[in-house]
Coordinates of C-alpha atoms and ligand atoms in Angstrom, one line a residue:
M1 CA 132.2 111.2 91.4
R2 CA 128.6 111.9 92.3
E3 CA 127.8 113.1 95.8
S4 CA 126.9 110.4 98.3
L5 CA 123.5 110.3 100.1
L6 CA 125.3 111.2 103.3
D7 CA 127.1 114.2 101.8
R8 CA 123.9 115.4 100.2
F9 CA 121.9 115.2 103.4
I10 CA 124.6 117.0 105.4
R11 CA 124.8 119.8 102.7
Y12 CA 121.0 120.3 103.0
A13 CA 121.0 120.0 106.8
R14 CA 123.5 122.9 107.1
I15 CA 121.1 125.4 105.3
D16 CA 118.8 127.2 107.7
T17 CA 115.2 126.8 106.6
Q18 CA 113.3 127.3 109.7
S19 CA 109.7 128.4 109.1
D20 CA 107.9 130.9 111.3
D21 CA 104.3 130.5 112.4
A22 CA 104.0 134.2 113.4
S23 CA 104.9 135.4 109.9
Q24 CA 102.2 136.7 107.6
T25 CA 104.2 136.3 104.5
F26 CA 104.4 133.3 102.1
P27 CA 106.6 131.5 102.4
S28 CA 106.8 132.4 106.1
T29 CA 110.6 132.9 105.9
E30 CA 112.6 133.9 102.8
K31 CA 115.5 131.7 103.8
Q32 CA 113.6 128.6 102.8
K33 CA 114.3 129.7 99.3
D34 CA 118.0 129.3 99.9
L35 CA 117.5 125.6 99.8
L36 CA 114.7 125.6 97.3
R37 CA 116.9 127.4 94.7
I38 CA 119.7 124.8 95.3
L39 CA 117.2 122.0 94.8
V40 CA 116.2 123.4 91.4
E41 CA 119.8 123.0 90.3
D42 CA 120.2 119.6 92.0
L43 CA 117.1 118.3 90.2
K44 CA 118.4 119.6 86.9
A45 CA 121.7 117.8 87.6
A46 CA 119.8 114.6 88.2
G47 CA 118.2 115.0 84.7
L48 CA 114.8 116.6 85.6
A49 CA 115.2 119.4 83.0
D50 CA 112.0 121.2 83.8
A51 CA 112.8 121.8 87.5
A52 CA 111.6 125.3 88.6
M53 CA 110.3 127.2 91.6
D54 CA 106.7 128.3 91.1
A55 CA 105.1 131.5 92.3
H56 CA 104.2 129.9 95.6
A57 CA 107.8 128.8 96.5
S58 CA 107.2 125.1 95.6
V59 CA 109.9 123.5 93.5
L60 CA 108.3 121.2 90.9
A61 CA 110.0 118.9 88.5
T62 CA 109.3 115.9 86.2
L63 CA 111.1 112.7 85.3
P64 CA 109.2 111.7 82.1
A65 CA 108.3 108.0 81.7
N66 CA 110.9 105.9 79.8
L67 CA 108.8 102.9 78.9
P68 CA 109.2 101.9 75.2
P69 CA 106.0 101.8 73.1
E70 CA 106.1 98.0 73.0
H71 CA 106.0 97.7 76.8
P72 CA 102.7 96.4 78.0
A73 CA 102.4 99.2 80.5
F74 CA 103.2 101.9 78.0
G75 CA 101.0 104.9 78.6
L76 CA 99.2 103.1 81.5
V77 CA 101.4 103.9 84.5
P78 CA 99.9 106.7 86.5
A79 CA 102.0 109.8 87.3
I80 CA 103.4 109.3 90.8
G81 CA 104.2 112.3 92.9
L82 CA 107.0 112.3 95.5
L83 CA 106.9 115.2 98.0
A84 CA 109.1 116.4 100.8
H85 CA 109.2 119.7 102.7
V86 CA 112.2 121.9 103.1
D87 CA 111.3 123.9 106.2
T88 CA 112.3 122.8 109.7
Y89 CA 110.3 123.0 113.0
H90 CA 109.6 126.5 114.0
E91 CA 110.1 126.1 117.8
V92 CA 113.7 124.9 117.7
S93 CA 116.7 126.7 116.1
G94 CA 117.9 125.6 112.7
T95 CA 120.7 128.3 112.5
N96 CA 124.3 127.1 112.2
V97 CA 123.4 123.4 112.1
Q98 CA 126.6 121.3 112.6
P99 CA 125.8 117.7 111.6
Q100 CA 127.8 115.0 113.6
V101 CA 128.5 111.7 111.9
H102 CA 128.9 108.9 114.5
R103 CA 130.3 106.0 112.5
N104 CA 130.1 102.4 113.6
Y105 CA 127.9 103.3 116.6
D106 CA 128.9 101.3 119.7
G107 CA 125.6 101.3 121.5
S108 CA 126.4 103.9 124.1
D109 CA 124.9 107.4 124.7
L110 CA 125.6 109.7 121.7
A111 CA 127.6 112.8 122.9
L112 CA 126.4 116.2 121.6
P113 CA 129.7 118.2 121.5
G114 CA 127.9 121.6 121.3
V115 CA 126.4 121.2 124.8
P116 CA 129.1 119.7 127.1
G117 CA 127.6 116.9 129.2
E118 CA 124.6 116.5 127.0
A119 CA 123.9 113.4 125.1
I120 CA 121.2 111.4 123.3
R121 CA 120.7 108.7 125.9
V122 CA 119.9 105.1 125.1
A123 CA 117.6 105.1 128.1
D124 CA 115.4 107.8 126.5
E125 CA 115.6 106.4 122.9
P126 CA 114.7 102.7 122.9
G127 CA 115.2 102.5 119.1
L128 CA 119.0 103.3 119.5
A129 CA 119.7 99.9 121.0
A130 CA 119.1 98.2 117.6
C131 CA 121.5 100.5 115.8
R132 CA 124.8 99.2 116.9
G133 CA 127.3 99.3 114.0
L134 CA 125.3 101.8 112.0
T135 CA 126.3 105.3 111.0
I136 CA 124.2 107.8 113.0
I137 CA 123.8 111.4 112.2
T138 CA 122.9 114.0 114.9
S139 CA 123.2 117.8 115.4
D140 CA 125.8 119.1 117.8
G141 CA 123.0 119.5 120.4
T142 CA 122.5 123.3 119.9
T143 CA 120.1 123.1 117.0
L144 CA 117.8 120.7 115.3
L145 CA 119.4 118.3 112.8
G146 CA 116.5 118.9 110.4
A147 CA 116.1 115.4 109.1
D148 CA 112.4 116.3 109.2
D149 CA 112.3 116.6 106.3
K150 CA 115.7 117.1 104.7
A151 CA 116.2 113.3 104.9
G152 CA 113.1 113.0 102.6
V153 CA 114.5 115.6 100.2
A154 CA 117.9 113.9 100.0
E155 CA 116.3 110.5 99.6
I156 CA 114.1 111.6 96.7
L157 CA 117.1 113.1 94.9
E158 CA 119.2 110.0 95.5
A159 CA 116.4 107.8 94.2
L160 CA 116.2 110.0 91.1
W161 CA 119.9 109.8 90.5
R162 CA 119.7 106.0 90.6
F163 CA 117.1 106.1 87.8
A164 CA 119.3 108.6 85.9
E165 CA 122.3 106.3 86.1
H166 CA 120.3 103.2 85.0
P167 CA 118.3 104.4 82.0
D168 CA 117.3 100.7 81.4
R169 CA 115.4 100.7 84.6
L170 CA 111.8 101.5 83.5
H171 CA 109.5 103.9 85.2
G172 CA 106.3 105.8 84.7
P173 CA 106.0 109.6 84.9
I174 CA 107.4 110.8 88.2
R175 CA 106.5 114.3 89.6
V176 CA 108.5 115.8 92.3
A177 CA 107.6 118.6 94.7
F178 CA 109.7 120.3 97.4
T179 CA 107.5 122.6 99.5
P180 CA 107.9 125.2 102.2
D181 CA 106.1 125.8 105.5
E182 CA 104.8 122.3 106.2
E183 CA 105.7 122.6 109.9
I184 CA 103.3 125.6 110.3
G185 CA 100.6 123.8 108.4
R186 CA 100.7 126.1 105.4
G187 CA 102.7 124.0 103.0
T188 CA 99.9 123.2 100.7
E189 CA 97.8 126.4 101.2
H190 CA 98.8 127.5 97.7
F191 CA 99.9 124.2 96.3
D192 CA 98.6 123.8 92.7
V193 CA 97.4 120.2 92.7
K194 CA 96.3 120.5 89.1
A195 CA 99.7 121.8 87.9
F196 CA 101.4 119.1 89.9
G197 CA 99.6 116.6 87.7
A198 CA 100.2 113.5 89.8
D199 CA 97.5 110.8 90.0
Y200 CA 98.8 109.5 93.3
A201 CA 101.5 110.8 95.6
Y202 CA 103.6 110.0 98.6
T203 CA 105.1 112.4 101.2
I204 CA 108.5 111.1 102.3
D205 CA 108.1 112.7 105.7
G206 CA 107.4 109.8 108.2
S207 CA 109.6 108.5 110.9
G208 CA 110.4 104.9 112.0
I209 CA 111.8 102.5 109.4
G210 CA 109.4 100.5 107.2
V211 CA 106.3 102.5 108.2
I212 CA 103.7 103.9 105.9
E213 CA 101.1 106.2 107.5
D214 CA 97.7 106.4 105.9
E215 CA 95.9 108.1 108.8
T216 CA 96.1 111.5 110.3
F217 CA 94.2 113.3 113.0
S218 CA 91.0 115.1 112.1
A219 CA 91.2 118.6 113.4
D220 CA 89.0 121.5 114.4
S221 CA 89.7 124.8 116.2
V222 CA 87.3 126.1 118.8
F223 CA 87.5 129.8 119.5
V224 CA 86.2 130.7 123.0
V225 CA 84.8 134.2 123.8
V226 CA 83.9 134.9 127.4
T227 CA 82.0 138.1 128.0
G228 CA 82.0 139.5 131.6
A229 CA 81.0 142.7 133.2
D230 CA 83.6 145.2 134.4
V231 CA 82.9 147.7 137.2
H232 CA 85.3 149.5 139.6
P233 CA 86.8 146.7 141.7
G234 CA 86.3 148.8 144.9
Y235 CA 82.5 148.7 144.3
A236 CA 82.2 145.4 142.5
K237 CA 80.3 143.2 145.0
G238 CA 77.5 141.5 143.3
K239 CA 78.1 143.3 140.0
M240 CA 81.5 142.4 138.5
V241 CA 81.7 139.3 136.3
N242 CA 85.4 138.7 135.6
A243 CA 85.9 137.2 132.2
V244 CA 89.5 136.3 133.0
R245 CA 88.4 134.2 136.0
V246 CA 85.6 132.6 134.1
L247 CA 87.8 131.7 131.2
S248 CA 90.5 130.2 133.5
D249 CA 87.8 128.1 135.3
F250 CA 86.3 127.0 132.0
L251 CA 89.7 125.9 130.7
M252 CA 90.7 124.1 133.9
S253 CA 87.3 122.3 133.9
L254 CA 88.2 120.5 130.7
P255 CA 89.1 116.9 131.4
P256 CA 92.8 116.6 132.3
H257 CA 93.1 113.2 130.8
R258 CA 92.1 114.6 127.4
V259 CA 95.1 116.9 126.8
P260 CA 98.2 116.3 124.7
E261 CA 100.3 115.8 127.9
S262 CA 98.3 112.8 128.9
T263 CA 97.2 111.1 125.6
K264 CA 98.9 108.9 123.1
S265 CA 98.3 106.5 120.1
R266 CA 94.7 106.8 119.1
E267 CA 93.4 109.1 121.9
G268 CA 92.2 112.5 120.9
Y269 CA 92.7 115.7 122.9
L270 CA 91.6 119.3 123.7
H271 CA 94.6 121.6 123.6
P272 CA 94.3 125.3 124.7
I273 CA 97.1 127.1 122.8
T274 CA 96.3 130.7 123.6
A275 CA 94.4 132.7 126.2
R276 CA 94.2 136.4 126.5
G277 CA 91.8 139.1 127.6
N278 CA 90.6 141.4 130.4
V279 CA 87.8 141.6 132.9
S280 CA 85.1 142.4 130.3
E281 CA 86.2 140.0 127.6
A282 CA 88.6 137.0 127.4
R283 CA 89.4 134.8 124.5
A284 CA 91.0 131.4 124.0
H285 CA 91.9 129.2 121.1
V286 CA 91.5 125.4 121.7
L287 CA 92.7 122.8 119.3
V288 CA 90.5 119.7 119.0
R289 CA 92.1 116.5 117.6
D290 CA 90.8 113.0 117.1
F291 CA 91.0 110.2 114.5
T292 CA 87.2 110.0 114.0
E293 CA 84.4 112.4 113.3
E294 CA 82.5 111.0 116.4
G295 CA 85.6 111.6 118.6
L296 CA 85.8 115.2 117.4
R297 CA 82.1 115.7 118.2
D298 CA 82.4 114.1 121.6
L299 CA 85.3 116.5 122.5
E300 CA 83.3 119.5 121.2
D301 CA 80.3 118.4 123.2
T302 CA 82.5 118.3 126.3
M303 CA 83.4 121.9 125.6
S304 CA 79.8 122.9 125.1
A305 CA 78.9 121.2 128.4
A306 CA 81.8 123.0 130.1
A307 CA 80.6 126.4 128.7
A308 CA 77.1 125.8 130.0
W309 CA 78.5 124.8 133.4
A310 CA 80.6 128.0 133.5
E311 CA 77.6 130.2 132.6
R312 CA 75.6 128.6 135.5
K313 CA 78.5 129.0 137.9
Y314 CA 79.1 132.7 137.0
P315 CA 75.7 134.3 136.5
G316 CA 75.9 137.1 134.0
A317 CA 78.8 135.6 132.1
R318 CA 78.5 134.5 128.5
V319 CA 80.7 131.7 127.1
A320 CA 80.4 131.5 123.4
L321 CA 82.1 128.8 121.3
D322 CA 82.8 129.0 117.6
T323 CA 84.1 125.8 115.9
K324 CA 86.1 126.0 112.7
R325 CA 87.1 123.0 110.6
S326 CA 90.8 122.5 110.0
Y327 CA 91.5 119.2 108.2
R328 CA 90.2 115.6 108.2
N329 CA 91.8 112.2 108.6
M330 CA 93.3 111.2 105.2
K331 CA 92.1 107.7 105.6
D332 CA 88.7 108.3 104.0
A333 CA 90.3 110.0 101.0
I334 CA 92.8 107.2 100.6
A335 CA 90.2 104.5 101.0
S336 CA 89.1 105.0 97.4
A337 CA 92.6 104.0 96.3
P338 CA 93.8 101.2 98.6
H339 CA 96.5 100.1 96.2
V340 CA 98.4 103.3 96.8
V341 CA 99.2 101.9 100.3
E342 CA 99.5 98.3 99.2
Y343 CA 102.1 99.1 96.6
A344 CA 104.1 100.9 99.2
E345 CA 103.9 98.0 101.5
E346 CA 105.2 95.7 98.7
A347 CA 108.1 98.1 98.1
I348 CA 108.9 98.1 101.8
R349 CA 109.0 94.3 101.7
R350 CA 111.3 94.3 98.7
A351 CA 113.6 96.6 100.6
G352 CA 113.9 93.7 103.1
L353 CA 111.7 95.3 105.8
T354 CA 108.5 94.4 107.5
P355 CA 105.9 97.1 106.6
G356 CA 104.1 98.7 109.4
R357 CA 101.0 101.0 109.2
G358 CA 100.9 104.1 111.3
A359 CA 98.6 106.9 112.3
I360 CA 100.0 110.3 112.5
R361 CA 99.1 112.3 115.7
G362 CA 99.1 115.4 113.6
G363 CA 98.4 116.6 110.1
T364 CA 100.7 116.3 107.1
D365 CA 100.7 118.0 103.7
G366 CA 99.4 114.7 102.5
A367 CA 96.3 115.0 104.6
R368 CA 95.4 118.2 102.8
L369 CA 96.4 116.9 99.4
S370 CA 94.3 113.8 100.0
S371 CA 91.3 116.0 100.8
M372 CA 92.0 117.9 97.6
G373 CA 91.6 114.6 95.6
L374 CA 95.2 113.5 95.5
P375 CA 95.6 110.4 97.7
T376 CA 99.0 111.0 99.5
P377 CA 100.0 108.6 102.3
N378 CA 103.3 109.2 104.2
L379 CA 106.4 107.1 103.8
F380 CA 109.1 106.8 106.4
N381 CA 112.4 108.8 106.0
G382 CA 114.2 107.2 108.9
S383 CA 114.4 110.2 111.2
M384 CA 113.8 109.8 114.9
N385 CA 113.0 112.3 117.7
F386 CA 112.7 114.9 114.9
H387 CA 111.4 118.0 116.6
S388 CA 114.2 118.0 119.2
T389 CA 117.8 119.1 119.4
K390 CA 118.3 115.3 120.2
G391 CA 117.1 114.1 116.8
W392 CA 119.0 111.3 115.1
I393 CA 118.9 109.3 111.9
P394 CA 120.9 106.2 110.8
L395 CA 122.4 106.5 107.3
E396 CA 121.4 102.9 106.7
W397 CA 117.7 103.7 107.3
M398 CA 117.9 106.6 104.8
E399 CA 119.4 104.1 102.4
K400 CA 116.4 101.8 103.0
A401 CA 114.0 104.7 102.3
V402 CA 115.9 105.3 98.9
E403 CA 115.6 101.6 98.1
T404 CA 111.9 101.6 99.0
L405 CA 111.3 104.5 96.6
G406 CA 113.0 102.6 93.7
H407 CA 111.0 99.5 94.4
L408 CA 107.8 101.5 94.7
L409 CA 108.2 103.0 91.2
D410 CA 108.9 99.5 89.9
V411 CA 105.7 98.1 91.5
W412 CA 103.7 100.9 89.8
V413 CA 105.0 99.8 86.4
E414 CA 104.4 96.1 87.1
R415 CA 100.9 96.6 88.3
S416 CA 99.9 99.0 85.5
T417 CA 99.8 96.6 82.5
G418 CA 96.0 96.6 82.4
G419 CA 96.0 92.8 82.4
P420 CA 95.1 90.4 85.2
G421 CA 96.4 91.7 88.5
G422 CA 96.8 95.2 87.1
G423 CA 96.0 98.1 89.4
G424 CA 95.2 101.7 88.5
Ligands
ZN1 ZN1 108.0 116.8 108.4

């Protein structure tokens, strides 16, 4: 008998695929290929005969269209890409993952047997209350579960199997990509959009059930260089300009209500992630995030004003800012093809859910693909609290994600007949 969605997910979750943001290699860790190689075989088993890992450690595969020539949508259905990433979050261990299956969940705190006394508490996870009776999967508390994004990987394979087992269920060309290094923002650095050959795509890498995300942050990096003046500290009066102190003061002068720790939903932030230096020179790297171009500019103006203030306060110090563009909100790139999101909402409805639209407080591979000309919103995979040792995912939500994918590919066929109501 064919492997179940649960068994498949658990098999993938056990494989260590943590990425490493300090690595200079690509992919950042070789062990991601342990899973990628398995996925080549699993895709072939599901009937995607051309499955292969490319030179940049992406696994690509095709399920060719099966529409008969007499079908009104024959040759008209765009190639739809389905993407998921194999790596797990670089800050939390993914070694020796021991998935725990909590069947018929009773609504109480979920014990994590690897850490005695530790639990996923209902008080911390409001979503859990609605999951009574479901089958919930967690780690043992010592590692990530890795449902971000192995749930997406398992769901895509399960959806492909269902097409394989029902050859009468018609679909257009489907392209699949499993990619490395999404968590460190390098997943699509080498991704060959042309070779992928999809007209539209979806990452299956979102969270809460029924949600499609068509917005991401826009992102810049500001590199700060403070130049001071070093002299012997015993004879420094009126001469020394200490770059370390200037940089500290500059960073602390940035508005405290505009940092990740105190912002949510659609609020942008300034986030200093590194600071190092000495008396003569000190450097910092500040992430700038907002949903709009104006918001980014406001935050960058705030930094410029703070730099001018620091130079006035510390005569002789120079505070130079260099802004580098990272990525942009995918909304604009997707706006040219609104049906990509509408069809997904229809698919979510057909799966019996109420579609929700979300904005991601971060970037996704889809944001970069969208800016490369491939509109790629992000569909839910069901995983909750995903960058933590206390991540959890209901099997029934994974099942809904699989159903949604099936309906989504149906909708693309139905709306591609070229007649009235046809999309494309
Ligand atoms: Zn992810």
